[in-house]
mmCIF file of C-alpha atoms in Angstrom:
data_model
loop_
_atom_site.group_PDB
_atom_site.id
_atom_site.type_symbol
_atom_site.label_atom_id
_atom_site.label_comp_id
_atom_site.label_asym_id
_atom_site.label_seq_id
_atom_site.Cartn_x
_atom_site.Cartn_y
_atom_site.Cartn_z
ATOM 1 C CA UNK A 869 18.565 13.436 -5.864
ATOM 2 C CA UNK A 870 21.401 12.146 -8.035
ATOM 3 C CA UNK A 871 21.012 8.653 -9.514
ATOM 4 C CA UNK A 872 23.655 6.837 -11.603
ATOM 5 C CA UNK A 873 21.024 4.474 -13.013
ATOM 6 C CA UNK A 874 18.916 7.354 -14.294
ATOM 7 C CA UNK A 875 21.968 9.132 -15.718
ATOM 8 C CA UNK A 876 23.083 5.974 -17.544
ATOM 9 C CA UNK A 877 19.595 5.282 -18.928
ATOM 10 C CA UNK A 878 19.263 1.987 -17.055
ATOM 11 C CA UNK A 879 16.202 3.030 -15.031
ATOM 12 C CA UNK A 880 13.695 5.806 -15.671
ATOM 13 C CA UNK A 881 11.171 4.883 -13.001
ATOM 14 C CA UNK A 882 11.761 8.283 -11.392
ATOM 15 C CA UNK A 883 10.387 10.209 -14.347
ATOM 16 C CA UNK A 884 10.779 13.637 -12.719
ATOM 17 C CA UNK A 885 14.293 13.184 -11.381
ATOM 18 C CA UNK A 886 15.665 15.949 -13.597
ATOM 19 C CA UNK A 887 13.063 18.405 -12.269
ATOM 20 C CA UNK A 888 13.867 20.346 -9.069
ATOM 21 C CA UNK A 889 11.777 19.010 -6.230
ATOM 22 C CA UNK A 890 9.918 22.264 -5.395
ATOM 23 C CA UNK A 891 8.915 22.471 -9.054
ATOM 24 C CA UNK A 892 7.650 18.883 -8.956
ATOM 25 C CA UNK A 893 5.360 19.737 -6.048
ATOM 26 C CA UNK A 894 4.114 22.967 -7.660
ATOM 27 C CA UNK A 895 3.269 21.119 -10.872
ATOM 28 C CA UNK A 896 1.407 18.393 -8.982
ATOM 29 C CA UNK A 897 -0.634 20.990 -7.104
ATOM 30 C CA UNK A 898 -1.467 22.757 -10.377
ATOM 31 C CA UNK A 899 -2.464 19.426 -11.923
ATOM 32 C CA UNK A 900 -4.926 18.410 -9.212
ATOM 33 C CA UNK A 901 -6.397 21.908 -8.861
ATOM 34 C CA UNK A 902 -7.050 22.019 -12.599
ATOM 35 C CA UNK A 903 -8.779 18.635 -12.454
ATOM 36 C CA UNK A 904 -11.043 19.608 -9.561
ATOM 37 C CA UNK A 905 -11.590 23.086 -11.070
ATOM 38 C CA UNK A 906 -13.545 24.547 -8.161
ATOM 39 C CA UNK A 907 -12.476 27.922 -6.790
ATOM 40 C CA UNK A 908 -14.565 27.364 -3.642
ATOM 41 C CA UNK A 909 -12.263 24.597 -2.392
ATOM 42 C CA UNK A 910 -10.015 25.566 0.516
ATOM 43 C CA UNK A 911 -6.603 24.183 -0.442
ATOM 44 C CA UNK A 912 -4.155 23.594 2.399
ATOM 45 C CA UNK A 913 -0.399 23.736 1.699
ATOM 46 C CA UNK A 914 1.025 20.571 0.188
ATOM 47 C CA UNK A 915 2.601 18.018 2.513
ATOM 48 C CA UNK A 916 6.093 16.914 1.553
ATOM 49 C CA UNK A 917 8.673 14.589 3.053
ATOM 50 C CA UNK A 918 12.208 13.481 2.228
ATOM 51 C CA UNK A 919 13.134 13.534 -1.476
ATOM 52 C CA UNK A 920 15.090 10.284 -1.150
ATOM 53 C CA UNK A 921 15.277 7.305 1.166
ATOM 54 C CA UNK A 922 11.543 7.476 1.834
ATOM 55 C CA UNK A 923 10.267 4.141 0.546
ATOM 56 C CA UNK A 924 9.397 1.567 3.191
ATOM 57 C CA UNK A 925 8.967 -1.206 0.635
ATOM 58 C CA UNK A 926 11.193 -2.653 -2.087
ATOM 59 C CA UNK A 927 9.756 -4.705 -4.935
ATOM 60 C CA UNK A 928 12.761 -6.396 -6.532
ATOM 61 C CA UNK A 929 12.622 -8.468 -9.706
ATOM 62 C CA UNK A 930 15.096 -11.345 -9.425
ATOM 63 C CA UNK A 931 17.224 -12.175 -12.464
ATOM 64 C CA UNK A 932 20.740 -13.472 -13.041
ATOM 65 C CA UNK A 933 21.773 -16.886 -11.762
ATOM 66 C CA UNK A 934 21.702 -18.880 -8.540
ATOM 67 C CA UNK A 935 25.345 -18.023 -7.924
ATOM 68 C CA UNK A 936 25.013 -14.382 -8.926
ATOM 69 C CA UNK A 937 21.417 -13.220 -8.472
ATOM 70 C CA UNK A 938 20.477 -9.691 -9.510
ATOM 71 C CA UNK A 939 17.876 -7.783 -7.471
ATOM 72 C CA UNK A 940 16.260 -4.837 -9.209
ATOM 73 C CA UNK A 941 14.365 -4.514 -12.467
ATOM 74 C CA UNK A 942 14.477 -5.822 -16.020
ATOM 75 C CA UNK A 943 15.618 -3.329 -18.625
ATOM 76 C CA UNK A 944 12.886 -1.711 -20.702
ATOM 77 C CA UNK A 945 11.998 -3.631 -23.846
ATOM 78 C CA UNK A 946 12.481 -0.502 -25.953
ATOM 79 C CA UNK A 947 15.940 0.490 -24.712
ATOM 80 C CA UNK A 948 19.556 -0.673 -24.953
ATOM 81 C CA UNK A 949 19.199 -2.665 -21.714
ATOM 82 C CA UNK A 950 16.188 -4.655 -22.945
ATOM 83 C CA UNK A 951 15.691 -7.837 -20.942
ATOM 84 C CA UNK A 952 18.819 -7.305 -18.846
ATOM 85 C CA UNK A 953 18.733 -7.592 -15.095
ATOM 86 C CA UNK A 954 19.586 -4.219 -13.568
ATOM 87 C CA UNK A 955 20.886 -4.147 -9.994
ATOM 88 C CA UNK A 956 18.974 -1.517 -8.005
ATOM 89 C CA UNK A 957 20.093 -2.492 -4.518
ATOM 90 C CA UNK A 958 21.657 0.972 -4.211
ATOM 91 C CA UNK A 959 18.507 2.817 -5.381
ATOM 92 C CA UNK A 960 18.339 6.198 -3.695
ATOM 93 C CA UNK A 961 14.639 5.782 -2.875
ATOM 94 C CA UNK A 962 15.486 3.055 -0.355
ATOM 95 C CA UNK A 963 16.695 3.962 3.151
ATOM 96 C CA UNK A 964 19.975 2.402 4.348
ATOM 97 C CA UNK A 965 18.159 -0.239 6.413
ATOM 98 C CA UNK A 966 16.600 -1.638 3.243
ATOM 99 C CA UNK A 967 19.764 -1.359 1.172
ATOM 100 C CA UNK A 968 21.744 -3.234 3.823
ATOM 101 C CA UNK A 969 19.356 -6.190 3.708
ATOM 102 C CA UNK A 970 19.794 -6.911 0.005
ATOM 103 C CA UNK A 971 23.261 -8.585 0.091
ATOM 104 C CA UNK A 972 22.069 -10.999 2.778
ATOM 105 C CA UNK A 973 18.927 -11.820 0.791
ATOM 106 C CA UNK A 974 21.045 -12.397 -2.317
ATOM 107 C CA UNK A 975 23.189 -14.803 -0.284
ATOM 108 C CA UNK A 976 20.024 -16.606 0.841
ATOM 109 C CA UNK A 977 19.070 -17.124 -2.802
ATOM 110 C CA UNK A 978 22.414 -18.813 -3.398
ATOM 111 C CA UNK A 979 22.347 -20.903 -0.210
ATOM 112 C CA UNK A 980 18.785 -22.144 -0.832
ATOM 113 C CA UNK A 981 19.501 -22.729 -4.540
ATOM 114 C CA UNK A 982 16.602 -20.567 -5.711
ATOM 115 C CA UNK A 983 16.837 -20.344 -9.479
ATOM 116 C CA UNK A 984 15.787 -16.874 -10.696
ATOM 117 C CA UNK A 985 12.737 -16.991 -12.927
ATOM 118 C CA UNK A 986 13.388 -16.294 -16.610
ATOM 119 C CA UNK A 987 10.558 -13.987 -17.622
ATOM 120 C CA UNK A 988 11.951 -12.849 -20.955
ATOM 121 C CA UNK A 989 12.809 -15.944 -23.036
ATOM 122 C CA UNK A 990 10.269 -16.976 -25.692
ATOM 123 C CA UNK A 991 7.923 -19.812 -24.883
ATOM 124 C CA UNK A 992 9.128 -23.301 -25.767
ATOM 125 C CA UNK A 993 5.680 -24.397 -26.794
ATOM 126 C CA UNK A 994 3.100 -23.446 -29.371
ATOM 127 C CA UNK A 995 0.645 -22.088 -26.823
ATOM 128 C CA UNK A 996 0.157 -18.343 -26.621
ATOM 129 C CA UNK A 997 0.031 -18.646 -22.832
ATOM 130 C CA UNK A 998 2.138 -21.158 -20.931
ATOM 131 C CA UNK A 999 0.664 -23.404 -18.287
ATOM 132 C CA UNK A 1000 2.449 -23.583 -14.916
ATOM 133 C CA UNK A 1001 3.881 -26.981 -15.875
ATOM 134 C CA UNK A 1002 5.192 -25.641 -19.184
ATOM 135 C CA UNK A 1003 6.923 -22.740 -17.479
ATOM 136 C CA UNK A 1004 8.728 -24.904 -14.905
ATOM 137 C CA UNK A 1005 11.972 -24.734 -16.891
ATOM 138 C CA UNK A 1006 12.060 -20.970 -16.405
ATOM 139 C CA UNK A 1007 13.023 -21.217 -12.734
ATOM 140 C CA UNK A 1008 11.416 -20.459 -9.404
ATOM 141 C CA UNK A 1009 12.133 -17.096 -7.801
ATOM 142 C CA UNK A 1010 10.289 -14.156 -9.371
ATOM 143 C CA UNK A 1011 10.411 -11.324 -6.840
ATOM 144 C CA UNK A 1012 11.790 -10.401 -3.444
ATOM 145 C CA UNK A 1013 9.525 -7.996 -1.540
ATOM 146 C CA UNK A 1014 10.932 -6.323 1.562
ATOM 147 C CA UNK A 1015 9.025 -3.990 3.914
ATOM 148 C CA UNK A 1016 10.740 -1.860 6.559
ATOM 149 C CA UNK A 1017 8.922 -0.765 9.711
ATOM 150 C CA UNK A 1018 9.621 2.588 11.421
ATOM 151 C CA UNK A 1019 11.263 0.616 14.241
ATOM 152 C CA UNK A 1020 13.722 -1.085 11.873
ATOM 153 C CA UNK A 1021 12.103 -4.515 11.572
ATOM 154 C CA UNK A 1022 11.723 -6.236 8.212
ATOM 155 C CA UNK A 1023 9.154 -8.403 6.469
ATOM 156 C CA UNK A 1024 10.584 -10.489 3.624
ATOM 157 C CA UNK A 1025 8.374 -12.119 1.013
ATOM 158 C CA UNK A 1026 9.720 -14.426 -1.690
ATOM 159 C CA UNK A 1027 7.453 -14.784 -4.728
ATOM 160 C CA UNK A 1028 7.949 -18.254 -6.196
ATOM 161 C CA UNK A 1029 6.529 -20.175 -9.131
ATOM 162 C CA UNK A 1030 5.756 -23.177 -6.899
ATOM 163 C CA UNK A 1031 6.123 -24.522 -3.363
ATOM 164 C CA UNK A 1032 8.992 -26.816 -4.350
ATOM 165 C CA UNK A 1033 11.745 -24.704 -2.676
ATOM 166 C CA UNK A 1034 9.832 -24.161 0.587
ATOM 167 C CA UNK A 1035 11.615 -26.996 2.425
ATOM 168 C CA UNK A 1036 15.026 -25.562 1.466
ATOM 169 C CA UNK A 1037 13.959 -22.129 2.658
ATOM 170 C CA UNK A 1038 12.856 -23.535 6.000
ATOM 171 C CA UNK A 1039 16.268 -25.184 6.324
ATOM 172 C CA UNK A 1040 18.092 -21.899 5.770
ATOM 173 C CA UNK A 1041 15.684 -19.705 7.759
ATOM 174 C CA UNK A 1042 17.765 -19.892 10.986
ATOM 175 C CA UNK A 1043 20.786 -18.638 9.030
ATOM 176 C CA UNK A 1044 18.789 -15.721 7.657
ATOM 177 C CA UNK A 1045 17.469 -14.752 11.081
ATOM 178 C CA UNK A 1046 20.984 -14.869 12.504
ATOM 179 C CA UNK A 1047 22.442 -12.763 9.691
ATOM 180 C CA UNK A 1048 19.492 -10.328 9.689
ATOM 181 C CA UNK A 1049 18.095 -10.355 13.244
ATOM 182 C CA UNK A 1050 15.831 -7.435 12.329
ATOM 183 C CA UNK A 1051 13.759 -9.782 10.143
ATOM 184 C CA UNK A 1052 10.410 -10.318 11.869
ATOM 185 C CA UNK A 1053 8.334 -12.067 9.193
ATOM 186 C CA UNK A 1054 9.348 -14.297 6.267
ATOM 187 C CA UNK A 1055 6.842 -15.750 3.842
ATOM 188 C CA UNK A 1056 6.569 -17.415 0.471
ATOM 189 C CA UNK A 1057 3.991 -16.242 -2.032
ATOM 190 C CA UNK A 1058 3.144 -18.670 -4.829
ATOM 191 C CA UNK A 1059 2.451 -17.149 -8.227
ATOM 192 C CA UNK A 1060 2.476 -20.001 -10.788
ATOM 193 C CA UNK A 1061 1.315 -18.110 -13.875
ATOM 194 C CA UNK A 1062 3.736 -16.892 -16.539
ATOM 195 C CA UNK A 1063 2.208 -13.434 -16.517
ATOM 196 C CA UNK A 1064 2.940 -9.869 -15.459
ATOM 197 C CA UNK A 1065 1.351 -10.384 -12.040
ATOM 198 C CA UNK A 1066 3.297 -9.449 -8.928
ATOM 199 C CA UNK A 1067 1.921 -12.084 -6.558
ATOM 200 C CA UNK A 1068 -0.537 -14.953 -6.230
ATOM 201 C CA UNK A 1069 -3.238 -15.928 -3.755
ATOM 202 C CA UNK A 1070 -1.339 -18.527 -1.716
ATOM 203 C CA UNK A 1071 0.895 -17.237 1.092
ATOM 204 C CA UNK A 1072 2.996 -19.547 3.288
ATOM 205 C CA UNK A 1073 4.391 -17.830 6.394
ATOM 206 C CA UNK A 1074 7.665 -19.434 7.534
ATOM 207 C CA UNK A 1075 8.216 -17.523 10.783
ATOM 208 C CA UNK A 1076 6.365 -17.702 14.067
ATOM 209 C CA UNK A 1077 5.393 -14.045 13.775
ATOM 210 C CA UNK A 1078 2.662 -13.386 11.231
ATOM 211 C CA UNK A 1079 2.584 -9.580 11.054
ATOM 212 C CA UNK A 1080 4.955 -6.605 10.945
ATOM 213 C CA UNK A 1081 4.145 -3.794 13.407
ATOM 214 C CA UNK A 1082 3.996 -0.446 11.568
ATOM 215 C CA UNK A 1083 3.993 2.432 14.034
ATOM 216 C CA UNK A 1084 2.453 5.599 12.611
ATOM 217 C CA UNK A 1085 4.210 8.627 14.077
ATOM 218 C CA UNK A 1086 6.505 8.909 17.085
ATOM 219 C CA UNK A 1087 3.857 7.784 19.602
ATOM 220 C CA UNK A 1088 1.090 6.841 17.213
ATOM 221 C CA UNK A 1089 -1.060 3.834 16.482
ATOM 222 C CA UNK A 1090 0.863 0.673 15.639
ATOM 223 C CA UNK A 1091 -0.865 -0.997 12.708
ATOM 224 C CA UNK A 1092 -0.233 -4.684 12.008
ATOM 225 C CA UNK A 1093 0.815 -5.525 8.463
ATOM 226 C CA UNK A 1094 0.384 -9.091 7.268
ATOM 227 C CA UNK A 1095 2.145 -10.289 4.103
ATOM 228 C CA UNK A 1096 -0.704 -9.607 1.668
ATOM 229 C CA UNK A 1097 -1.906 -6.401 3.316
ATOM 230 C CA UNK A 1098 -1.489 -2.948 1.755
ATOM 231 C CA UNK A 1099 0.307 -0.089 3.450
ATOM 232 C CA UNK A 1100 1.360 3.276 2.044
ATOM 233 C CA UNK A 1101 4.948 3.218 0.755
ATOM 234 C CA UNK A 1102 5.928 6.516 2.394
ATOM 235 C CA UNK A 1103 5.530 6.229 6.157
ATOM 236 C CA UNK A 1104 6.286 9.879 6.942
ATOM 237 C CA UNK A 1105 3.692 11.227 4.521
ATOM 238 C CA UNK A 1106 1.201 8.511 5.493
ATOM 239 C CA UNK A 1107 1.477 9.787 9.071
ATOM 240 C CA UNK A 1108 0.510 13.265 7.873
ATOM 241 C CA UNK A 1109 -2.326 11.797 5.775
ATOM 242 C CA UNK A 1110 -3.910 10.043 8.760
ATOM 243 C CA UNK A 1111 -3.441 13.109 10.974
ATOM 244 C CA UNK A 1112 -5.193 15.352 8.447
ATOM 245 C CA UNK A 1113 -8.020 12.868 8.028
ATOM 246 C CA UNK A 1114 -8.502 12.654 11.792
ATOM 247 C CA UNK A 1115 -8.551 16.443 12.139
ATOM 248 C CA UNK A 1116 -11.231 16.901 9.488
ATOM 249 C CA UNK A 1117 -13.324 14.008 10.784
ATOM 250 C CA UNK A 1118 -13.171 15.351 14.338
ATOM 251 C CA UNK A 1119 -14.358 18.753 13.093
ATOM 252 C CA UNK A 1120 -17.364 17.102 11.458
ATOM 253 C CA UNK A 1121 -17.792 14.951 14.604
ATOM 254 C CA UNK A 1122 -19.931 12.210 13.024
ATOM 255 C CA UNK A 1123 -21.652 9.720 15.291
ATOM 256 C CA UNK A 1124 -21.242 7.028 12.637
ATOM 257 C CA UNK A 1125 -18.525 6.427 10.030
ATOM 258 C CA UNK A 1126 -17.871 3.830 7.353
ATOM 259 C CA UNK A 1127 -14.332 3.296 6.066
ATOM 260 C CA UNK A 1128 -14.517 1.613 2.673
ATOM 261 C CA UNK A 1129 -11.336 0.064 1.220
ATOM 262 C CA UNK A 1130 -10.126 0.194 4.834
ATOM 263 C CA UNK A 1131 -7.003 -1.957 4.377
ATOM 264 C CA UNK A 1132 -5.308 -2.594 7.724
ATOM 265 C CA UNK A 1133 -7.532 0.008 9.380
ATOM 266 C CA UNK A 1134 -5.402 3.124 9.023
ATOM 267 C CA UNK A 1135 -8.232 5.607 8.498
ATOM 268 C CA UNK A 1136 -10.822 3.766 10.592
ATOM 269 C CA UNK A 1137 -8.654 3.540 13.688
ATOM 270 C CA UNK A 1138 -7.219 7.034 13.424
ATOM 271 C CA UNK A 1139 -10.765 8.406 13.103
ATOM 272 C CA UNK A 1140 -12.198 6.375 15.992
ATOM 273 C CA UNK A 1141 -13.475 8.280 19.017
ATOM 274 C CA UNK A 1142 -15.660 7.599 22.058
ATOM 275 C CA UNK A 1143 -19.305 7.456 21.058
ATOM 276 C CA UNK A 1144 -18.492 7.041 17.350
ATOM 277 C CA UNK A 1145 -19.566 3.861 15.547
ATOM 278 C CA UNK A 1146 -16.960 2.903 12.938
ATOM 279 C CA UNK A 1147 -17.258 0.125 10.352
ATOM 280 C CA UNK A 1148 -14.349 -0.789 8.072
ATOM 281 C CA UNK A 1149 -14.867 -2.810 4.892
ATOM 282 C CA UNK A 1150 -11.969 -4.381 2.972
ATOM 283 C CA UNK A 1151 -11.783 -7.054 0.253
ATOM 284 C CA UNK A 1152 -8.648 -8.647 1.766
ATOM 285 C CA UNK A 1153 -9.393 -10.999 4.650
ATOM 286 C CA UNK A 1154 -5.737 -10.728 5.755
ATOM 287 C CA UNK A 1155 -6.013 -6.955 6.011
ATOM 288 C CA UNK A 1156 -9.245 -7.268 8.006
ATOM 289 C CA UNK A 1157 -7.500 -9.631 10.412
ATOM 290 C CA UNK A 1158 -4.676 -7.104 10.769
ATOM 291 C CA UNK A 1159 -7.141 -4.272 11.455
ATOM 292 C CA UNK A 1160 -8.934 -6.341 14.047
ATOM 293 C CA UNK A 1161 -5.660 -7.160 15.794
ATOM 294 C CA UNK A 1162 -4.796 -3.455 16.064
ATOM 295 C CA UNK A 1163 -8.251 -2.632 17.398
ATOM 296 C CA UNK A 1164 -7.977 -5.377 20.011
ATOM 297 C CA UNK A 1165 -4.570 -4.111 21.041
ATOM 298 C CA UNK A 1166 -5.875 -0.576 21.509
ATOM 299 C CA UNK A 1167 -8.748 -1.908 23.585
ATOM 300 C CA UNK A 1168 -6.336 -3.647 25.960
ATOM 301 C CA UNK A 1169 -3.524 -1.111 26.391
ATOM 302 C CA UNK A 1170 -1.641 -1.035 29.707
ATOM 303 C CA UNK A 1171 -3.196 1.463 32.096
ATOM 304 C CA UNK A 1172 -0.243 3.842 31.836
ATOM 305 C CA UNK A 1173 0.045 3.711 28.009
ATOM 306 C CA UNK A 1174 -0.331 6.802 25.844
ATOM 307 C CA UNK A 1175 -0.962 6.384 22.108
ATOM 308 C CA UNK A 1176 -1.326 9.354 19.776
ATOM 309 C CA UNK A 1177 -1.707 11.615 22.797
ATOM 310 C CA UNK A 1178 -4.585 9.617 24.303
ATOM 311 C CA UNK A 1179 -4.581 7.380 27.372
ATOM 312 C CA UNK A 1180 -5.671 3.756 27.636
ATOM 313 C CA UNK A 1181 -9.144 4.564 28.973
ATOM 314 C CA UNK A 1182 -9.844 6.893 26.044
ATOM 315 C CA UNK A 1183 -8.803 4.219 23.544
ATOM 316 C CA UNK A 1184 -10.903 1.533 25.210
ATOM 317 C CA UNK A 1185 -13.948 3.764 24.710
ATOM 318 C CA UNK A 1186 -12.903 4.846 21.221
ATOM 319 C CA UNK A 1187 -12.653 1.334 19.764
ATOM 320 C CA UNK A 1188 -15.609 -0.144 21.664
ATOM 321 C CA UNK A 1189 -17.828 0.295 18.593
ATOM 322 C CA UNK A 1190 -15.236 -0.300 15.859
ATOM 323 C CA UNK A 1191 -15.711 -3.363 13.681
ATOM 324 C CA UNK A 1192 -14.271 -4.695 10.431
ATOM 325 C CA UNK A 1193 -15.688 -6.984 7.752
ATOM 326 C CA UNK A 1194 -14.259 -8.576 4.622
ATOM 327 C CA UNK A 1195 -16.111 -7.716 1.451
ATOM 328 C CA UNK A 1196 -16.478 -5.503 -1.591
ATOM 329 C CA UNK A 1197 -16.864 -1.794 -0.851
ATOM 330 C CA UNK A 1198 -19.774 -1.249 -3.238
ATOM 331 C CA UNK A 1199 -21.598 -4.399 -2.159
ATOM 332 C CA UNK A 1200 -21.201 -3.420 1.501
ATOM 333 C CA UNK A 1201 -22.959 -0.117 0.889
ATOM 334 C CA UNK A 1202 -25.766 -2.059 -0.747
ATOM 335 C CA UNK A 1203 -25.986 -4.199 2.416
ATOM 336 C CA UNK A 1204 -24.962 -7.565 0.946
ATOM 337 C CA UNK A 1205 -21.702 -8.152 2.842
ATOM 338 C CA UNK A 1206 -22.003 -10.103 6.113
ATOM 339 C CA UNK A 1207 -20.900 -7.889 8.970
ATOM 340 C CA UNK A 1208 -21.565 -4.632 7.129
ATOM 341 C CA UNK A 1209 -24.359 -2.241 8.112
ATOM 342 C CA UNK A 1210 -27.650 -3.698 6.910
ATOM 343 C CA UNK A 1211 -30.321 -1.633 8.587
ATOM 344 C CA UNK A 1212 -30.583 0.877 5.762
ATOM 345 C CA UNK A 1213 -29.373 3.800 7.880
ATOM 346 C CA UNK A 1214 -26.670 5.830 6.165
ATOM 347 C CA UNK A 1215 -23.650 6.825 8.238
ATOM 348 C CA UNK A 1216 -22.952 10.480 8.799
ATOM 349 C CA UNK A 1217 -19.531 10.247 7.135
ATOM 350 C CA UNK A 1218 -17.922 7.816 4.672
ATOM 351 C CA UNK A 1219 -14.187 7.461 4.078
ATOM 352 C CA UNK A 1220 -13.054 6.047 0.728
ATOM 353 C CA UNK A 1221 -9.458 5.199 -0.153
ATOM 354 C CA UNK A 1222 -9.746 3.269 -3.414
ATOM 355 C CA UNK A 1223 -7.051 1.956 -5.752
ATOM 356 C CA UNK A 1224 -6.089 3.986 -8.817
ATOM 357 C CA UNK A 1225 -9.288 3.076 -10.666
ATOM 358 C CA UNK A 1226 -11.321 5.135 -8.179
ATOM 359 C CA UNK A 1227 -14.618 4.172 -6.573
ATOM 360 C CA UNK A 1228 -16.386 3.832 -9.917
ATOM 361 C CA UNK A 1229 -19.861 4.581 -11.210
ATOM 362 C CA UNK A 1230 -21.833 2.213 -8.948
ATOM 363 C CA UNK A 1231 -20.445 3.367 -5.633
ATOM 364 C CA UNK A 1232 -20.441 7.023 -6.736
ATOM 365 C CA UNK A 1233 -24.126 6.746 -7.614
ATOM 366 C CA UNK A 1234 -24.934 4.993 -4.344
ATOM 367 C CA UNK A 1235 -23.234 7.733 -2.317
ATOM 368 C CA UNK A 1236 -24.917 10.454 -4.373
ATOM 369 C CA UNK A 1237 -28.331 8.893 -3.738
ATOM 370 C CA UNK A 1238 -27.712 8.333 -0.024
ATOM 371 C CA UNK A 1239 -28.202 10.625 2.942
ATOM 372 C CA UNK A 1240 -24.478 10.610 3.799
ATOM 373 C CA UNK A 1241 -23.577 14.106 4.936
ATOM 374 C CA UNK A 1242 -19.820 14.033 4.331
ATOM 375 C CA UNK A 1243 -17.351 11.933 2.328
ATOM 376 C CA UNK A 1244 -13.610 11.940 2.936
ATOM 377 C CA UNK A 1245 -11.937 10.805 -0.298
ATOM 378 C CA UNK A 1246 -8.255 9.850 -0.322
ATOM 379 C CA UNK A 1247 -7.087 9.361 -3.899
ATOM 380 C CA UNK A 1248 -3.841 8.259 -5.530
ATOM 381 C CA UNK A 1249 -5.200 9.144 -8.996
ATOM 382 C CA UNK A 1250 -6.722 12.591 -9.362
ATOM 383 C CA UNK A 1251 -8.063 11.768 -12.826
ATOM 384 C CA UNK A 1252 -10.402 9.069 -11.520
ATOM 385 C CA UNK A 1253 -11.117 11.241 -8.470
ATOM 386 C CA UNK A 1254 -12.431 13.982 -10.762
ATOM 387 C CA UNK A 1255 -14.544 11.443 -12.656
ATOM 388 C CA UNK A 1256 -16.044 10.165 -9.408
ATOM 389 C CA UNK A 1257 -16.757 13.680 -8.139
ATOM 390 C CA UNK A 1258 -18.593 14.507 -11.366
ATOM 391 C CA UNK A 1259 -20.991 11.641 -10.556
ATOM 392 C CA UNK A 1260 -21.690 13.066 -7.085
ATOM 393 C CA UNK A 1261 -22.786 16.679 -7.720
ATOM 394 C CA UNK A 1262 -24.603 16.907 -4.367
ATOM 395 C CA UNK A 1263 -21.332 16.225 -2.534
ATOM 396 C CA UNK A 1264 -19.203 19.337 -3.031
ATOM 397 C CA UNK A 1265 -15.468 19.472 -2.262
ATOM 398 C CA UNK A 1266 -14.876 21.981 0.512
ATOM 399 C CA UNK A 1267 -11.303 21.225 1.594
ATOM 400 C CA UNK A 1268 -8.387 19.519 -0.098
ATOM 401 C CA UNK A 1269 -4.725 18.822 0.456
ATOM 402 C CA UNK A 1270 -2.063 17.262 -1.734
ATOM 403 C CA UNK A 1271 0.345 14.902 0.006
ATOM 404 C CA UNK A 1272 3.440 14.057 -2.015
ATOM 405 C CA UNK A 1273 3.635 10.350 -1.282
ATOM 406 C CA UNK A 1274 5.761 9.640 -4.383
ATOM 407 C CA UNK A 1275 8.590 12.165 -4.928
ATOM 408 C CA UNK A 1276 10.483 12.033 -8.250
ATOM 409 C CA UNK A 1277 7.348 10.793 -10.060
ATOM 410 C CA UNK A 1278 4.155 12.409 -11.322
ATOM 411 C CA UNK A 1279 2.081 10.472 -8.776
ATOM 412 C CA UNK A 1280 0.722 11.886 -5.528
ATOM 413 C CA UNK A 1281 -2.018 11.442 -2.929
ATOM 414 C CA UNK A 1282 -4.800 13.977 -2.473
ATOM 415 C CA UNK A 1283 -7.263 14.131 0.404
ATOM 416 C CA UNK A 1284 -10.616 15.836 -0.246
ATOM 417 C CA UNK A 1285 -13.460 16.521 2.168
ATOM 418 C CA UNK A 1286 -16.893 16.539 0.507
ATOM 419 C CA UNK A 1287 -19.987 18.062 2.072
ATOM 420 C CA UNK A 1288 -23.532 17.443 0.946
ATOM 421 C CA UNK A 1289 -25.145 20.636 -0.335
ATOM 422 C CA UNK A 1290 -28.479 19.151 -1.425
ATOM 423 C CA UNK A 1291 -30.278 16.387 0.456
ATOM 424 C CA UNK A 1292 -31.371 13.601 -1.865
ATOM 425 C CA UNK A 1293 -34.879 12.244 -1.728
#
């Protein structure tokens, strides 16, 4: 992939851009295999997708002025573009449908008089950390977040310092929907702190629709993504990830499964089957609501519907014993989250898909001490994966597969199936 921003030194987010793509994948495979360091693991060939145009989500820092907003990033503090707004609306990682939305969103900023937030100027006060009131002079609009569904619909989120511009945005919403009819959901996220935090807790949805349908695969499950819910940034590779997980889970054929860090239910719902009890636990209440909506939709499919190769009757049986609860993954295993399993019986299989920090010492220890027969671990950070595996010596990796979710960078996803070799007391 050729990138003028990389060549000019304006953006180095794609750290491996100068490395041929096959070499990138080979080096990632070598990296994760060295970290797991177990010759008994059956490694499947790496899954790859498009080298460019694969991102379904754009996270754009807003700089510039009301009349001429800049959507992209701020130049690195150590380089010649320090503090400058760098326009990345033509970034090669974004598909055309995302790129084409940016000029309209820039025009919305001007029409609604959304002053870009000045994140780089020194504080005007003596405090080391500004209060929201002290930072009011900096402006309002911090980020524009745009998510693209496989069917071409968009979710637009505007991260603001306060709710002050909400009325103006409501006024101009009809214009936006006319100019970009593919927009399904528009929301405002309020992040008042002058800090390097992408978004805040408060979300105000401005459209009638609350969620973006994200279809997984040509005829697959349609997950429902609410504004604060997480979804993998590479839809094509995420489809392969869920398919591989389902295949391994079906081979194990557990009667009971827990999906910890379940998000919008991607693993839980793809691994559902008739006669299988599935419980998904997720810290985000919005994501749990999204997962529940997808489950309910699968339970009530039209009689002639076929989803992921299965008919409506099969899905009604498959999701009959699927439930979701909001709570902490570790606490749910300990039985202290309402709605999580509390009878002390361990499931036959546990799926974990944690953030980059991994599942940590407490949950690793709890799984090691349990009677869980298999763990399916999906990791976006093989370093913390290796640390977690070292804490669970009774659960041995038997199969693994790298999925290159993030081409042009050193990051990747790896899916590992663990099997208990020694029953704990």
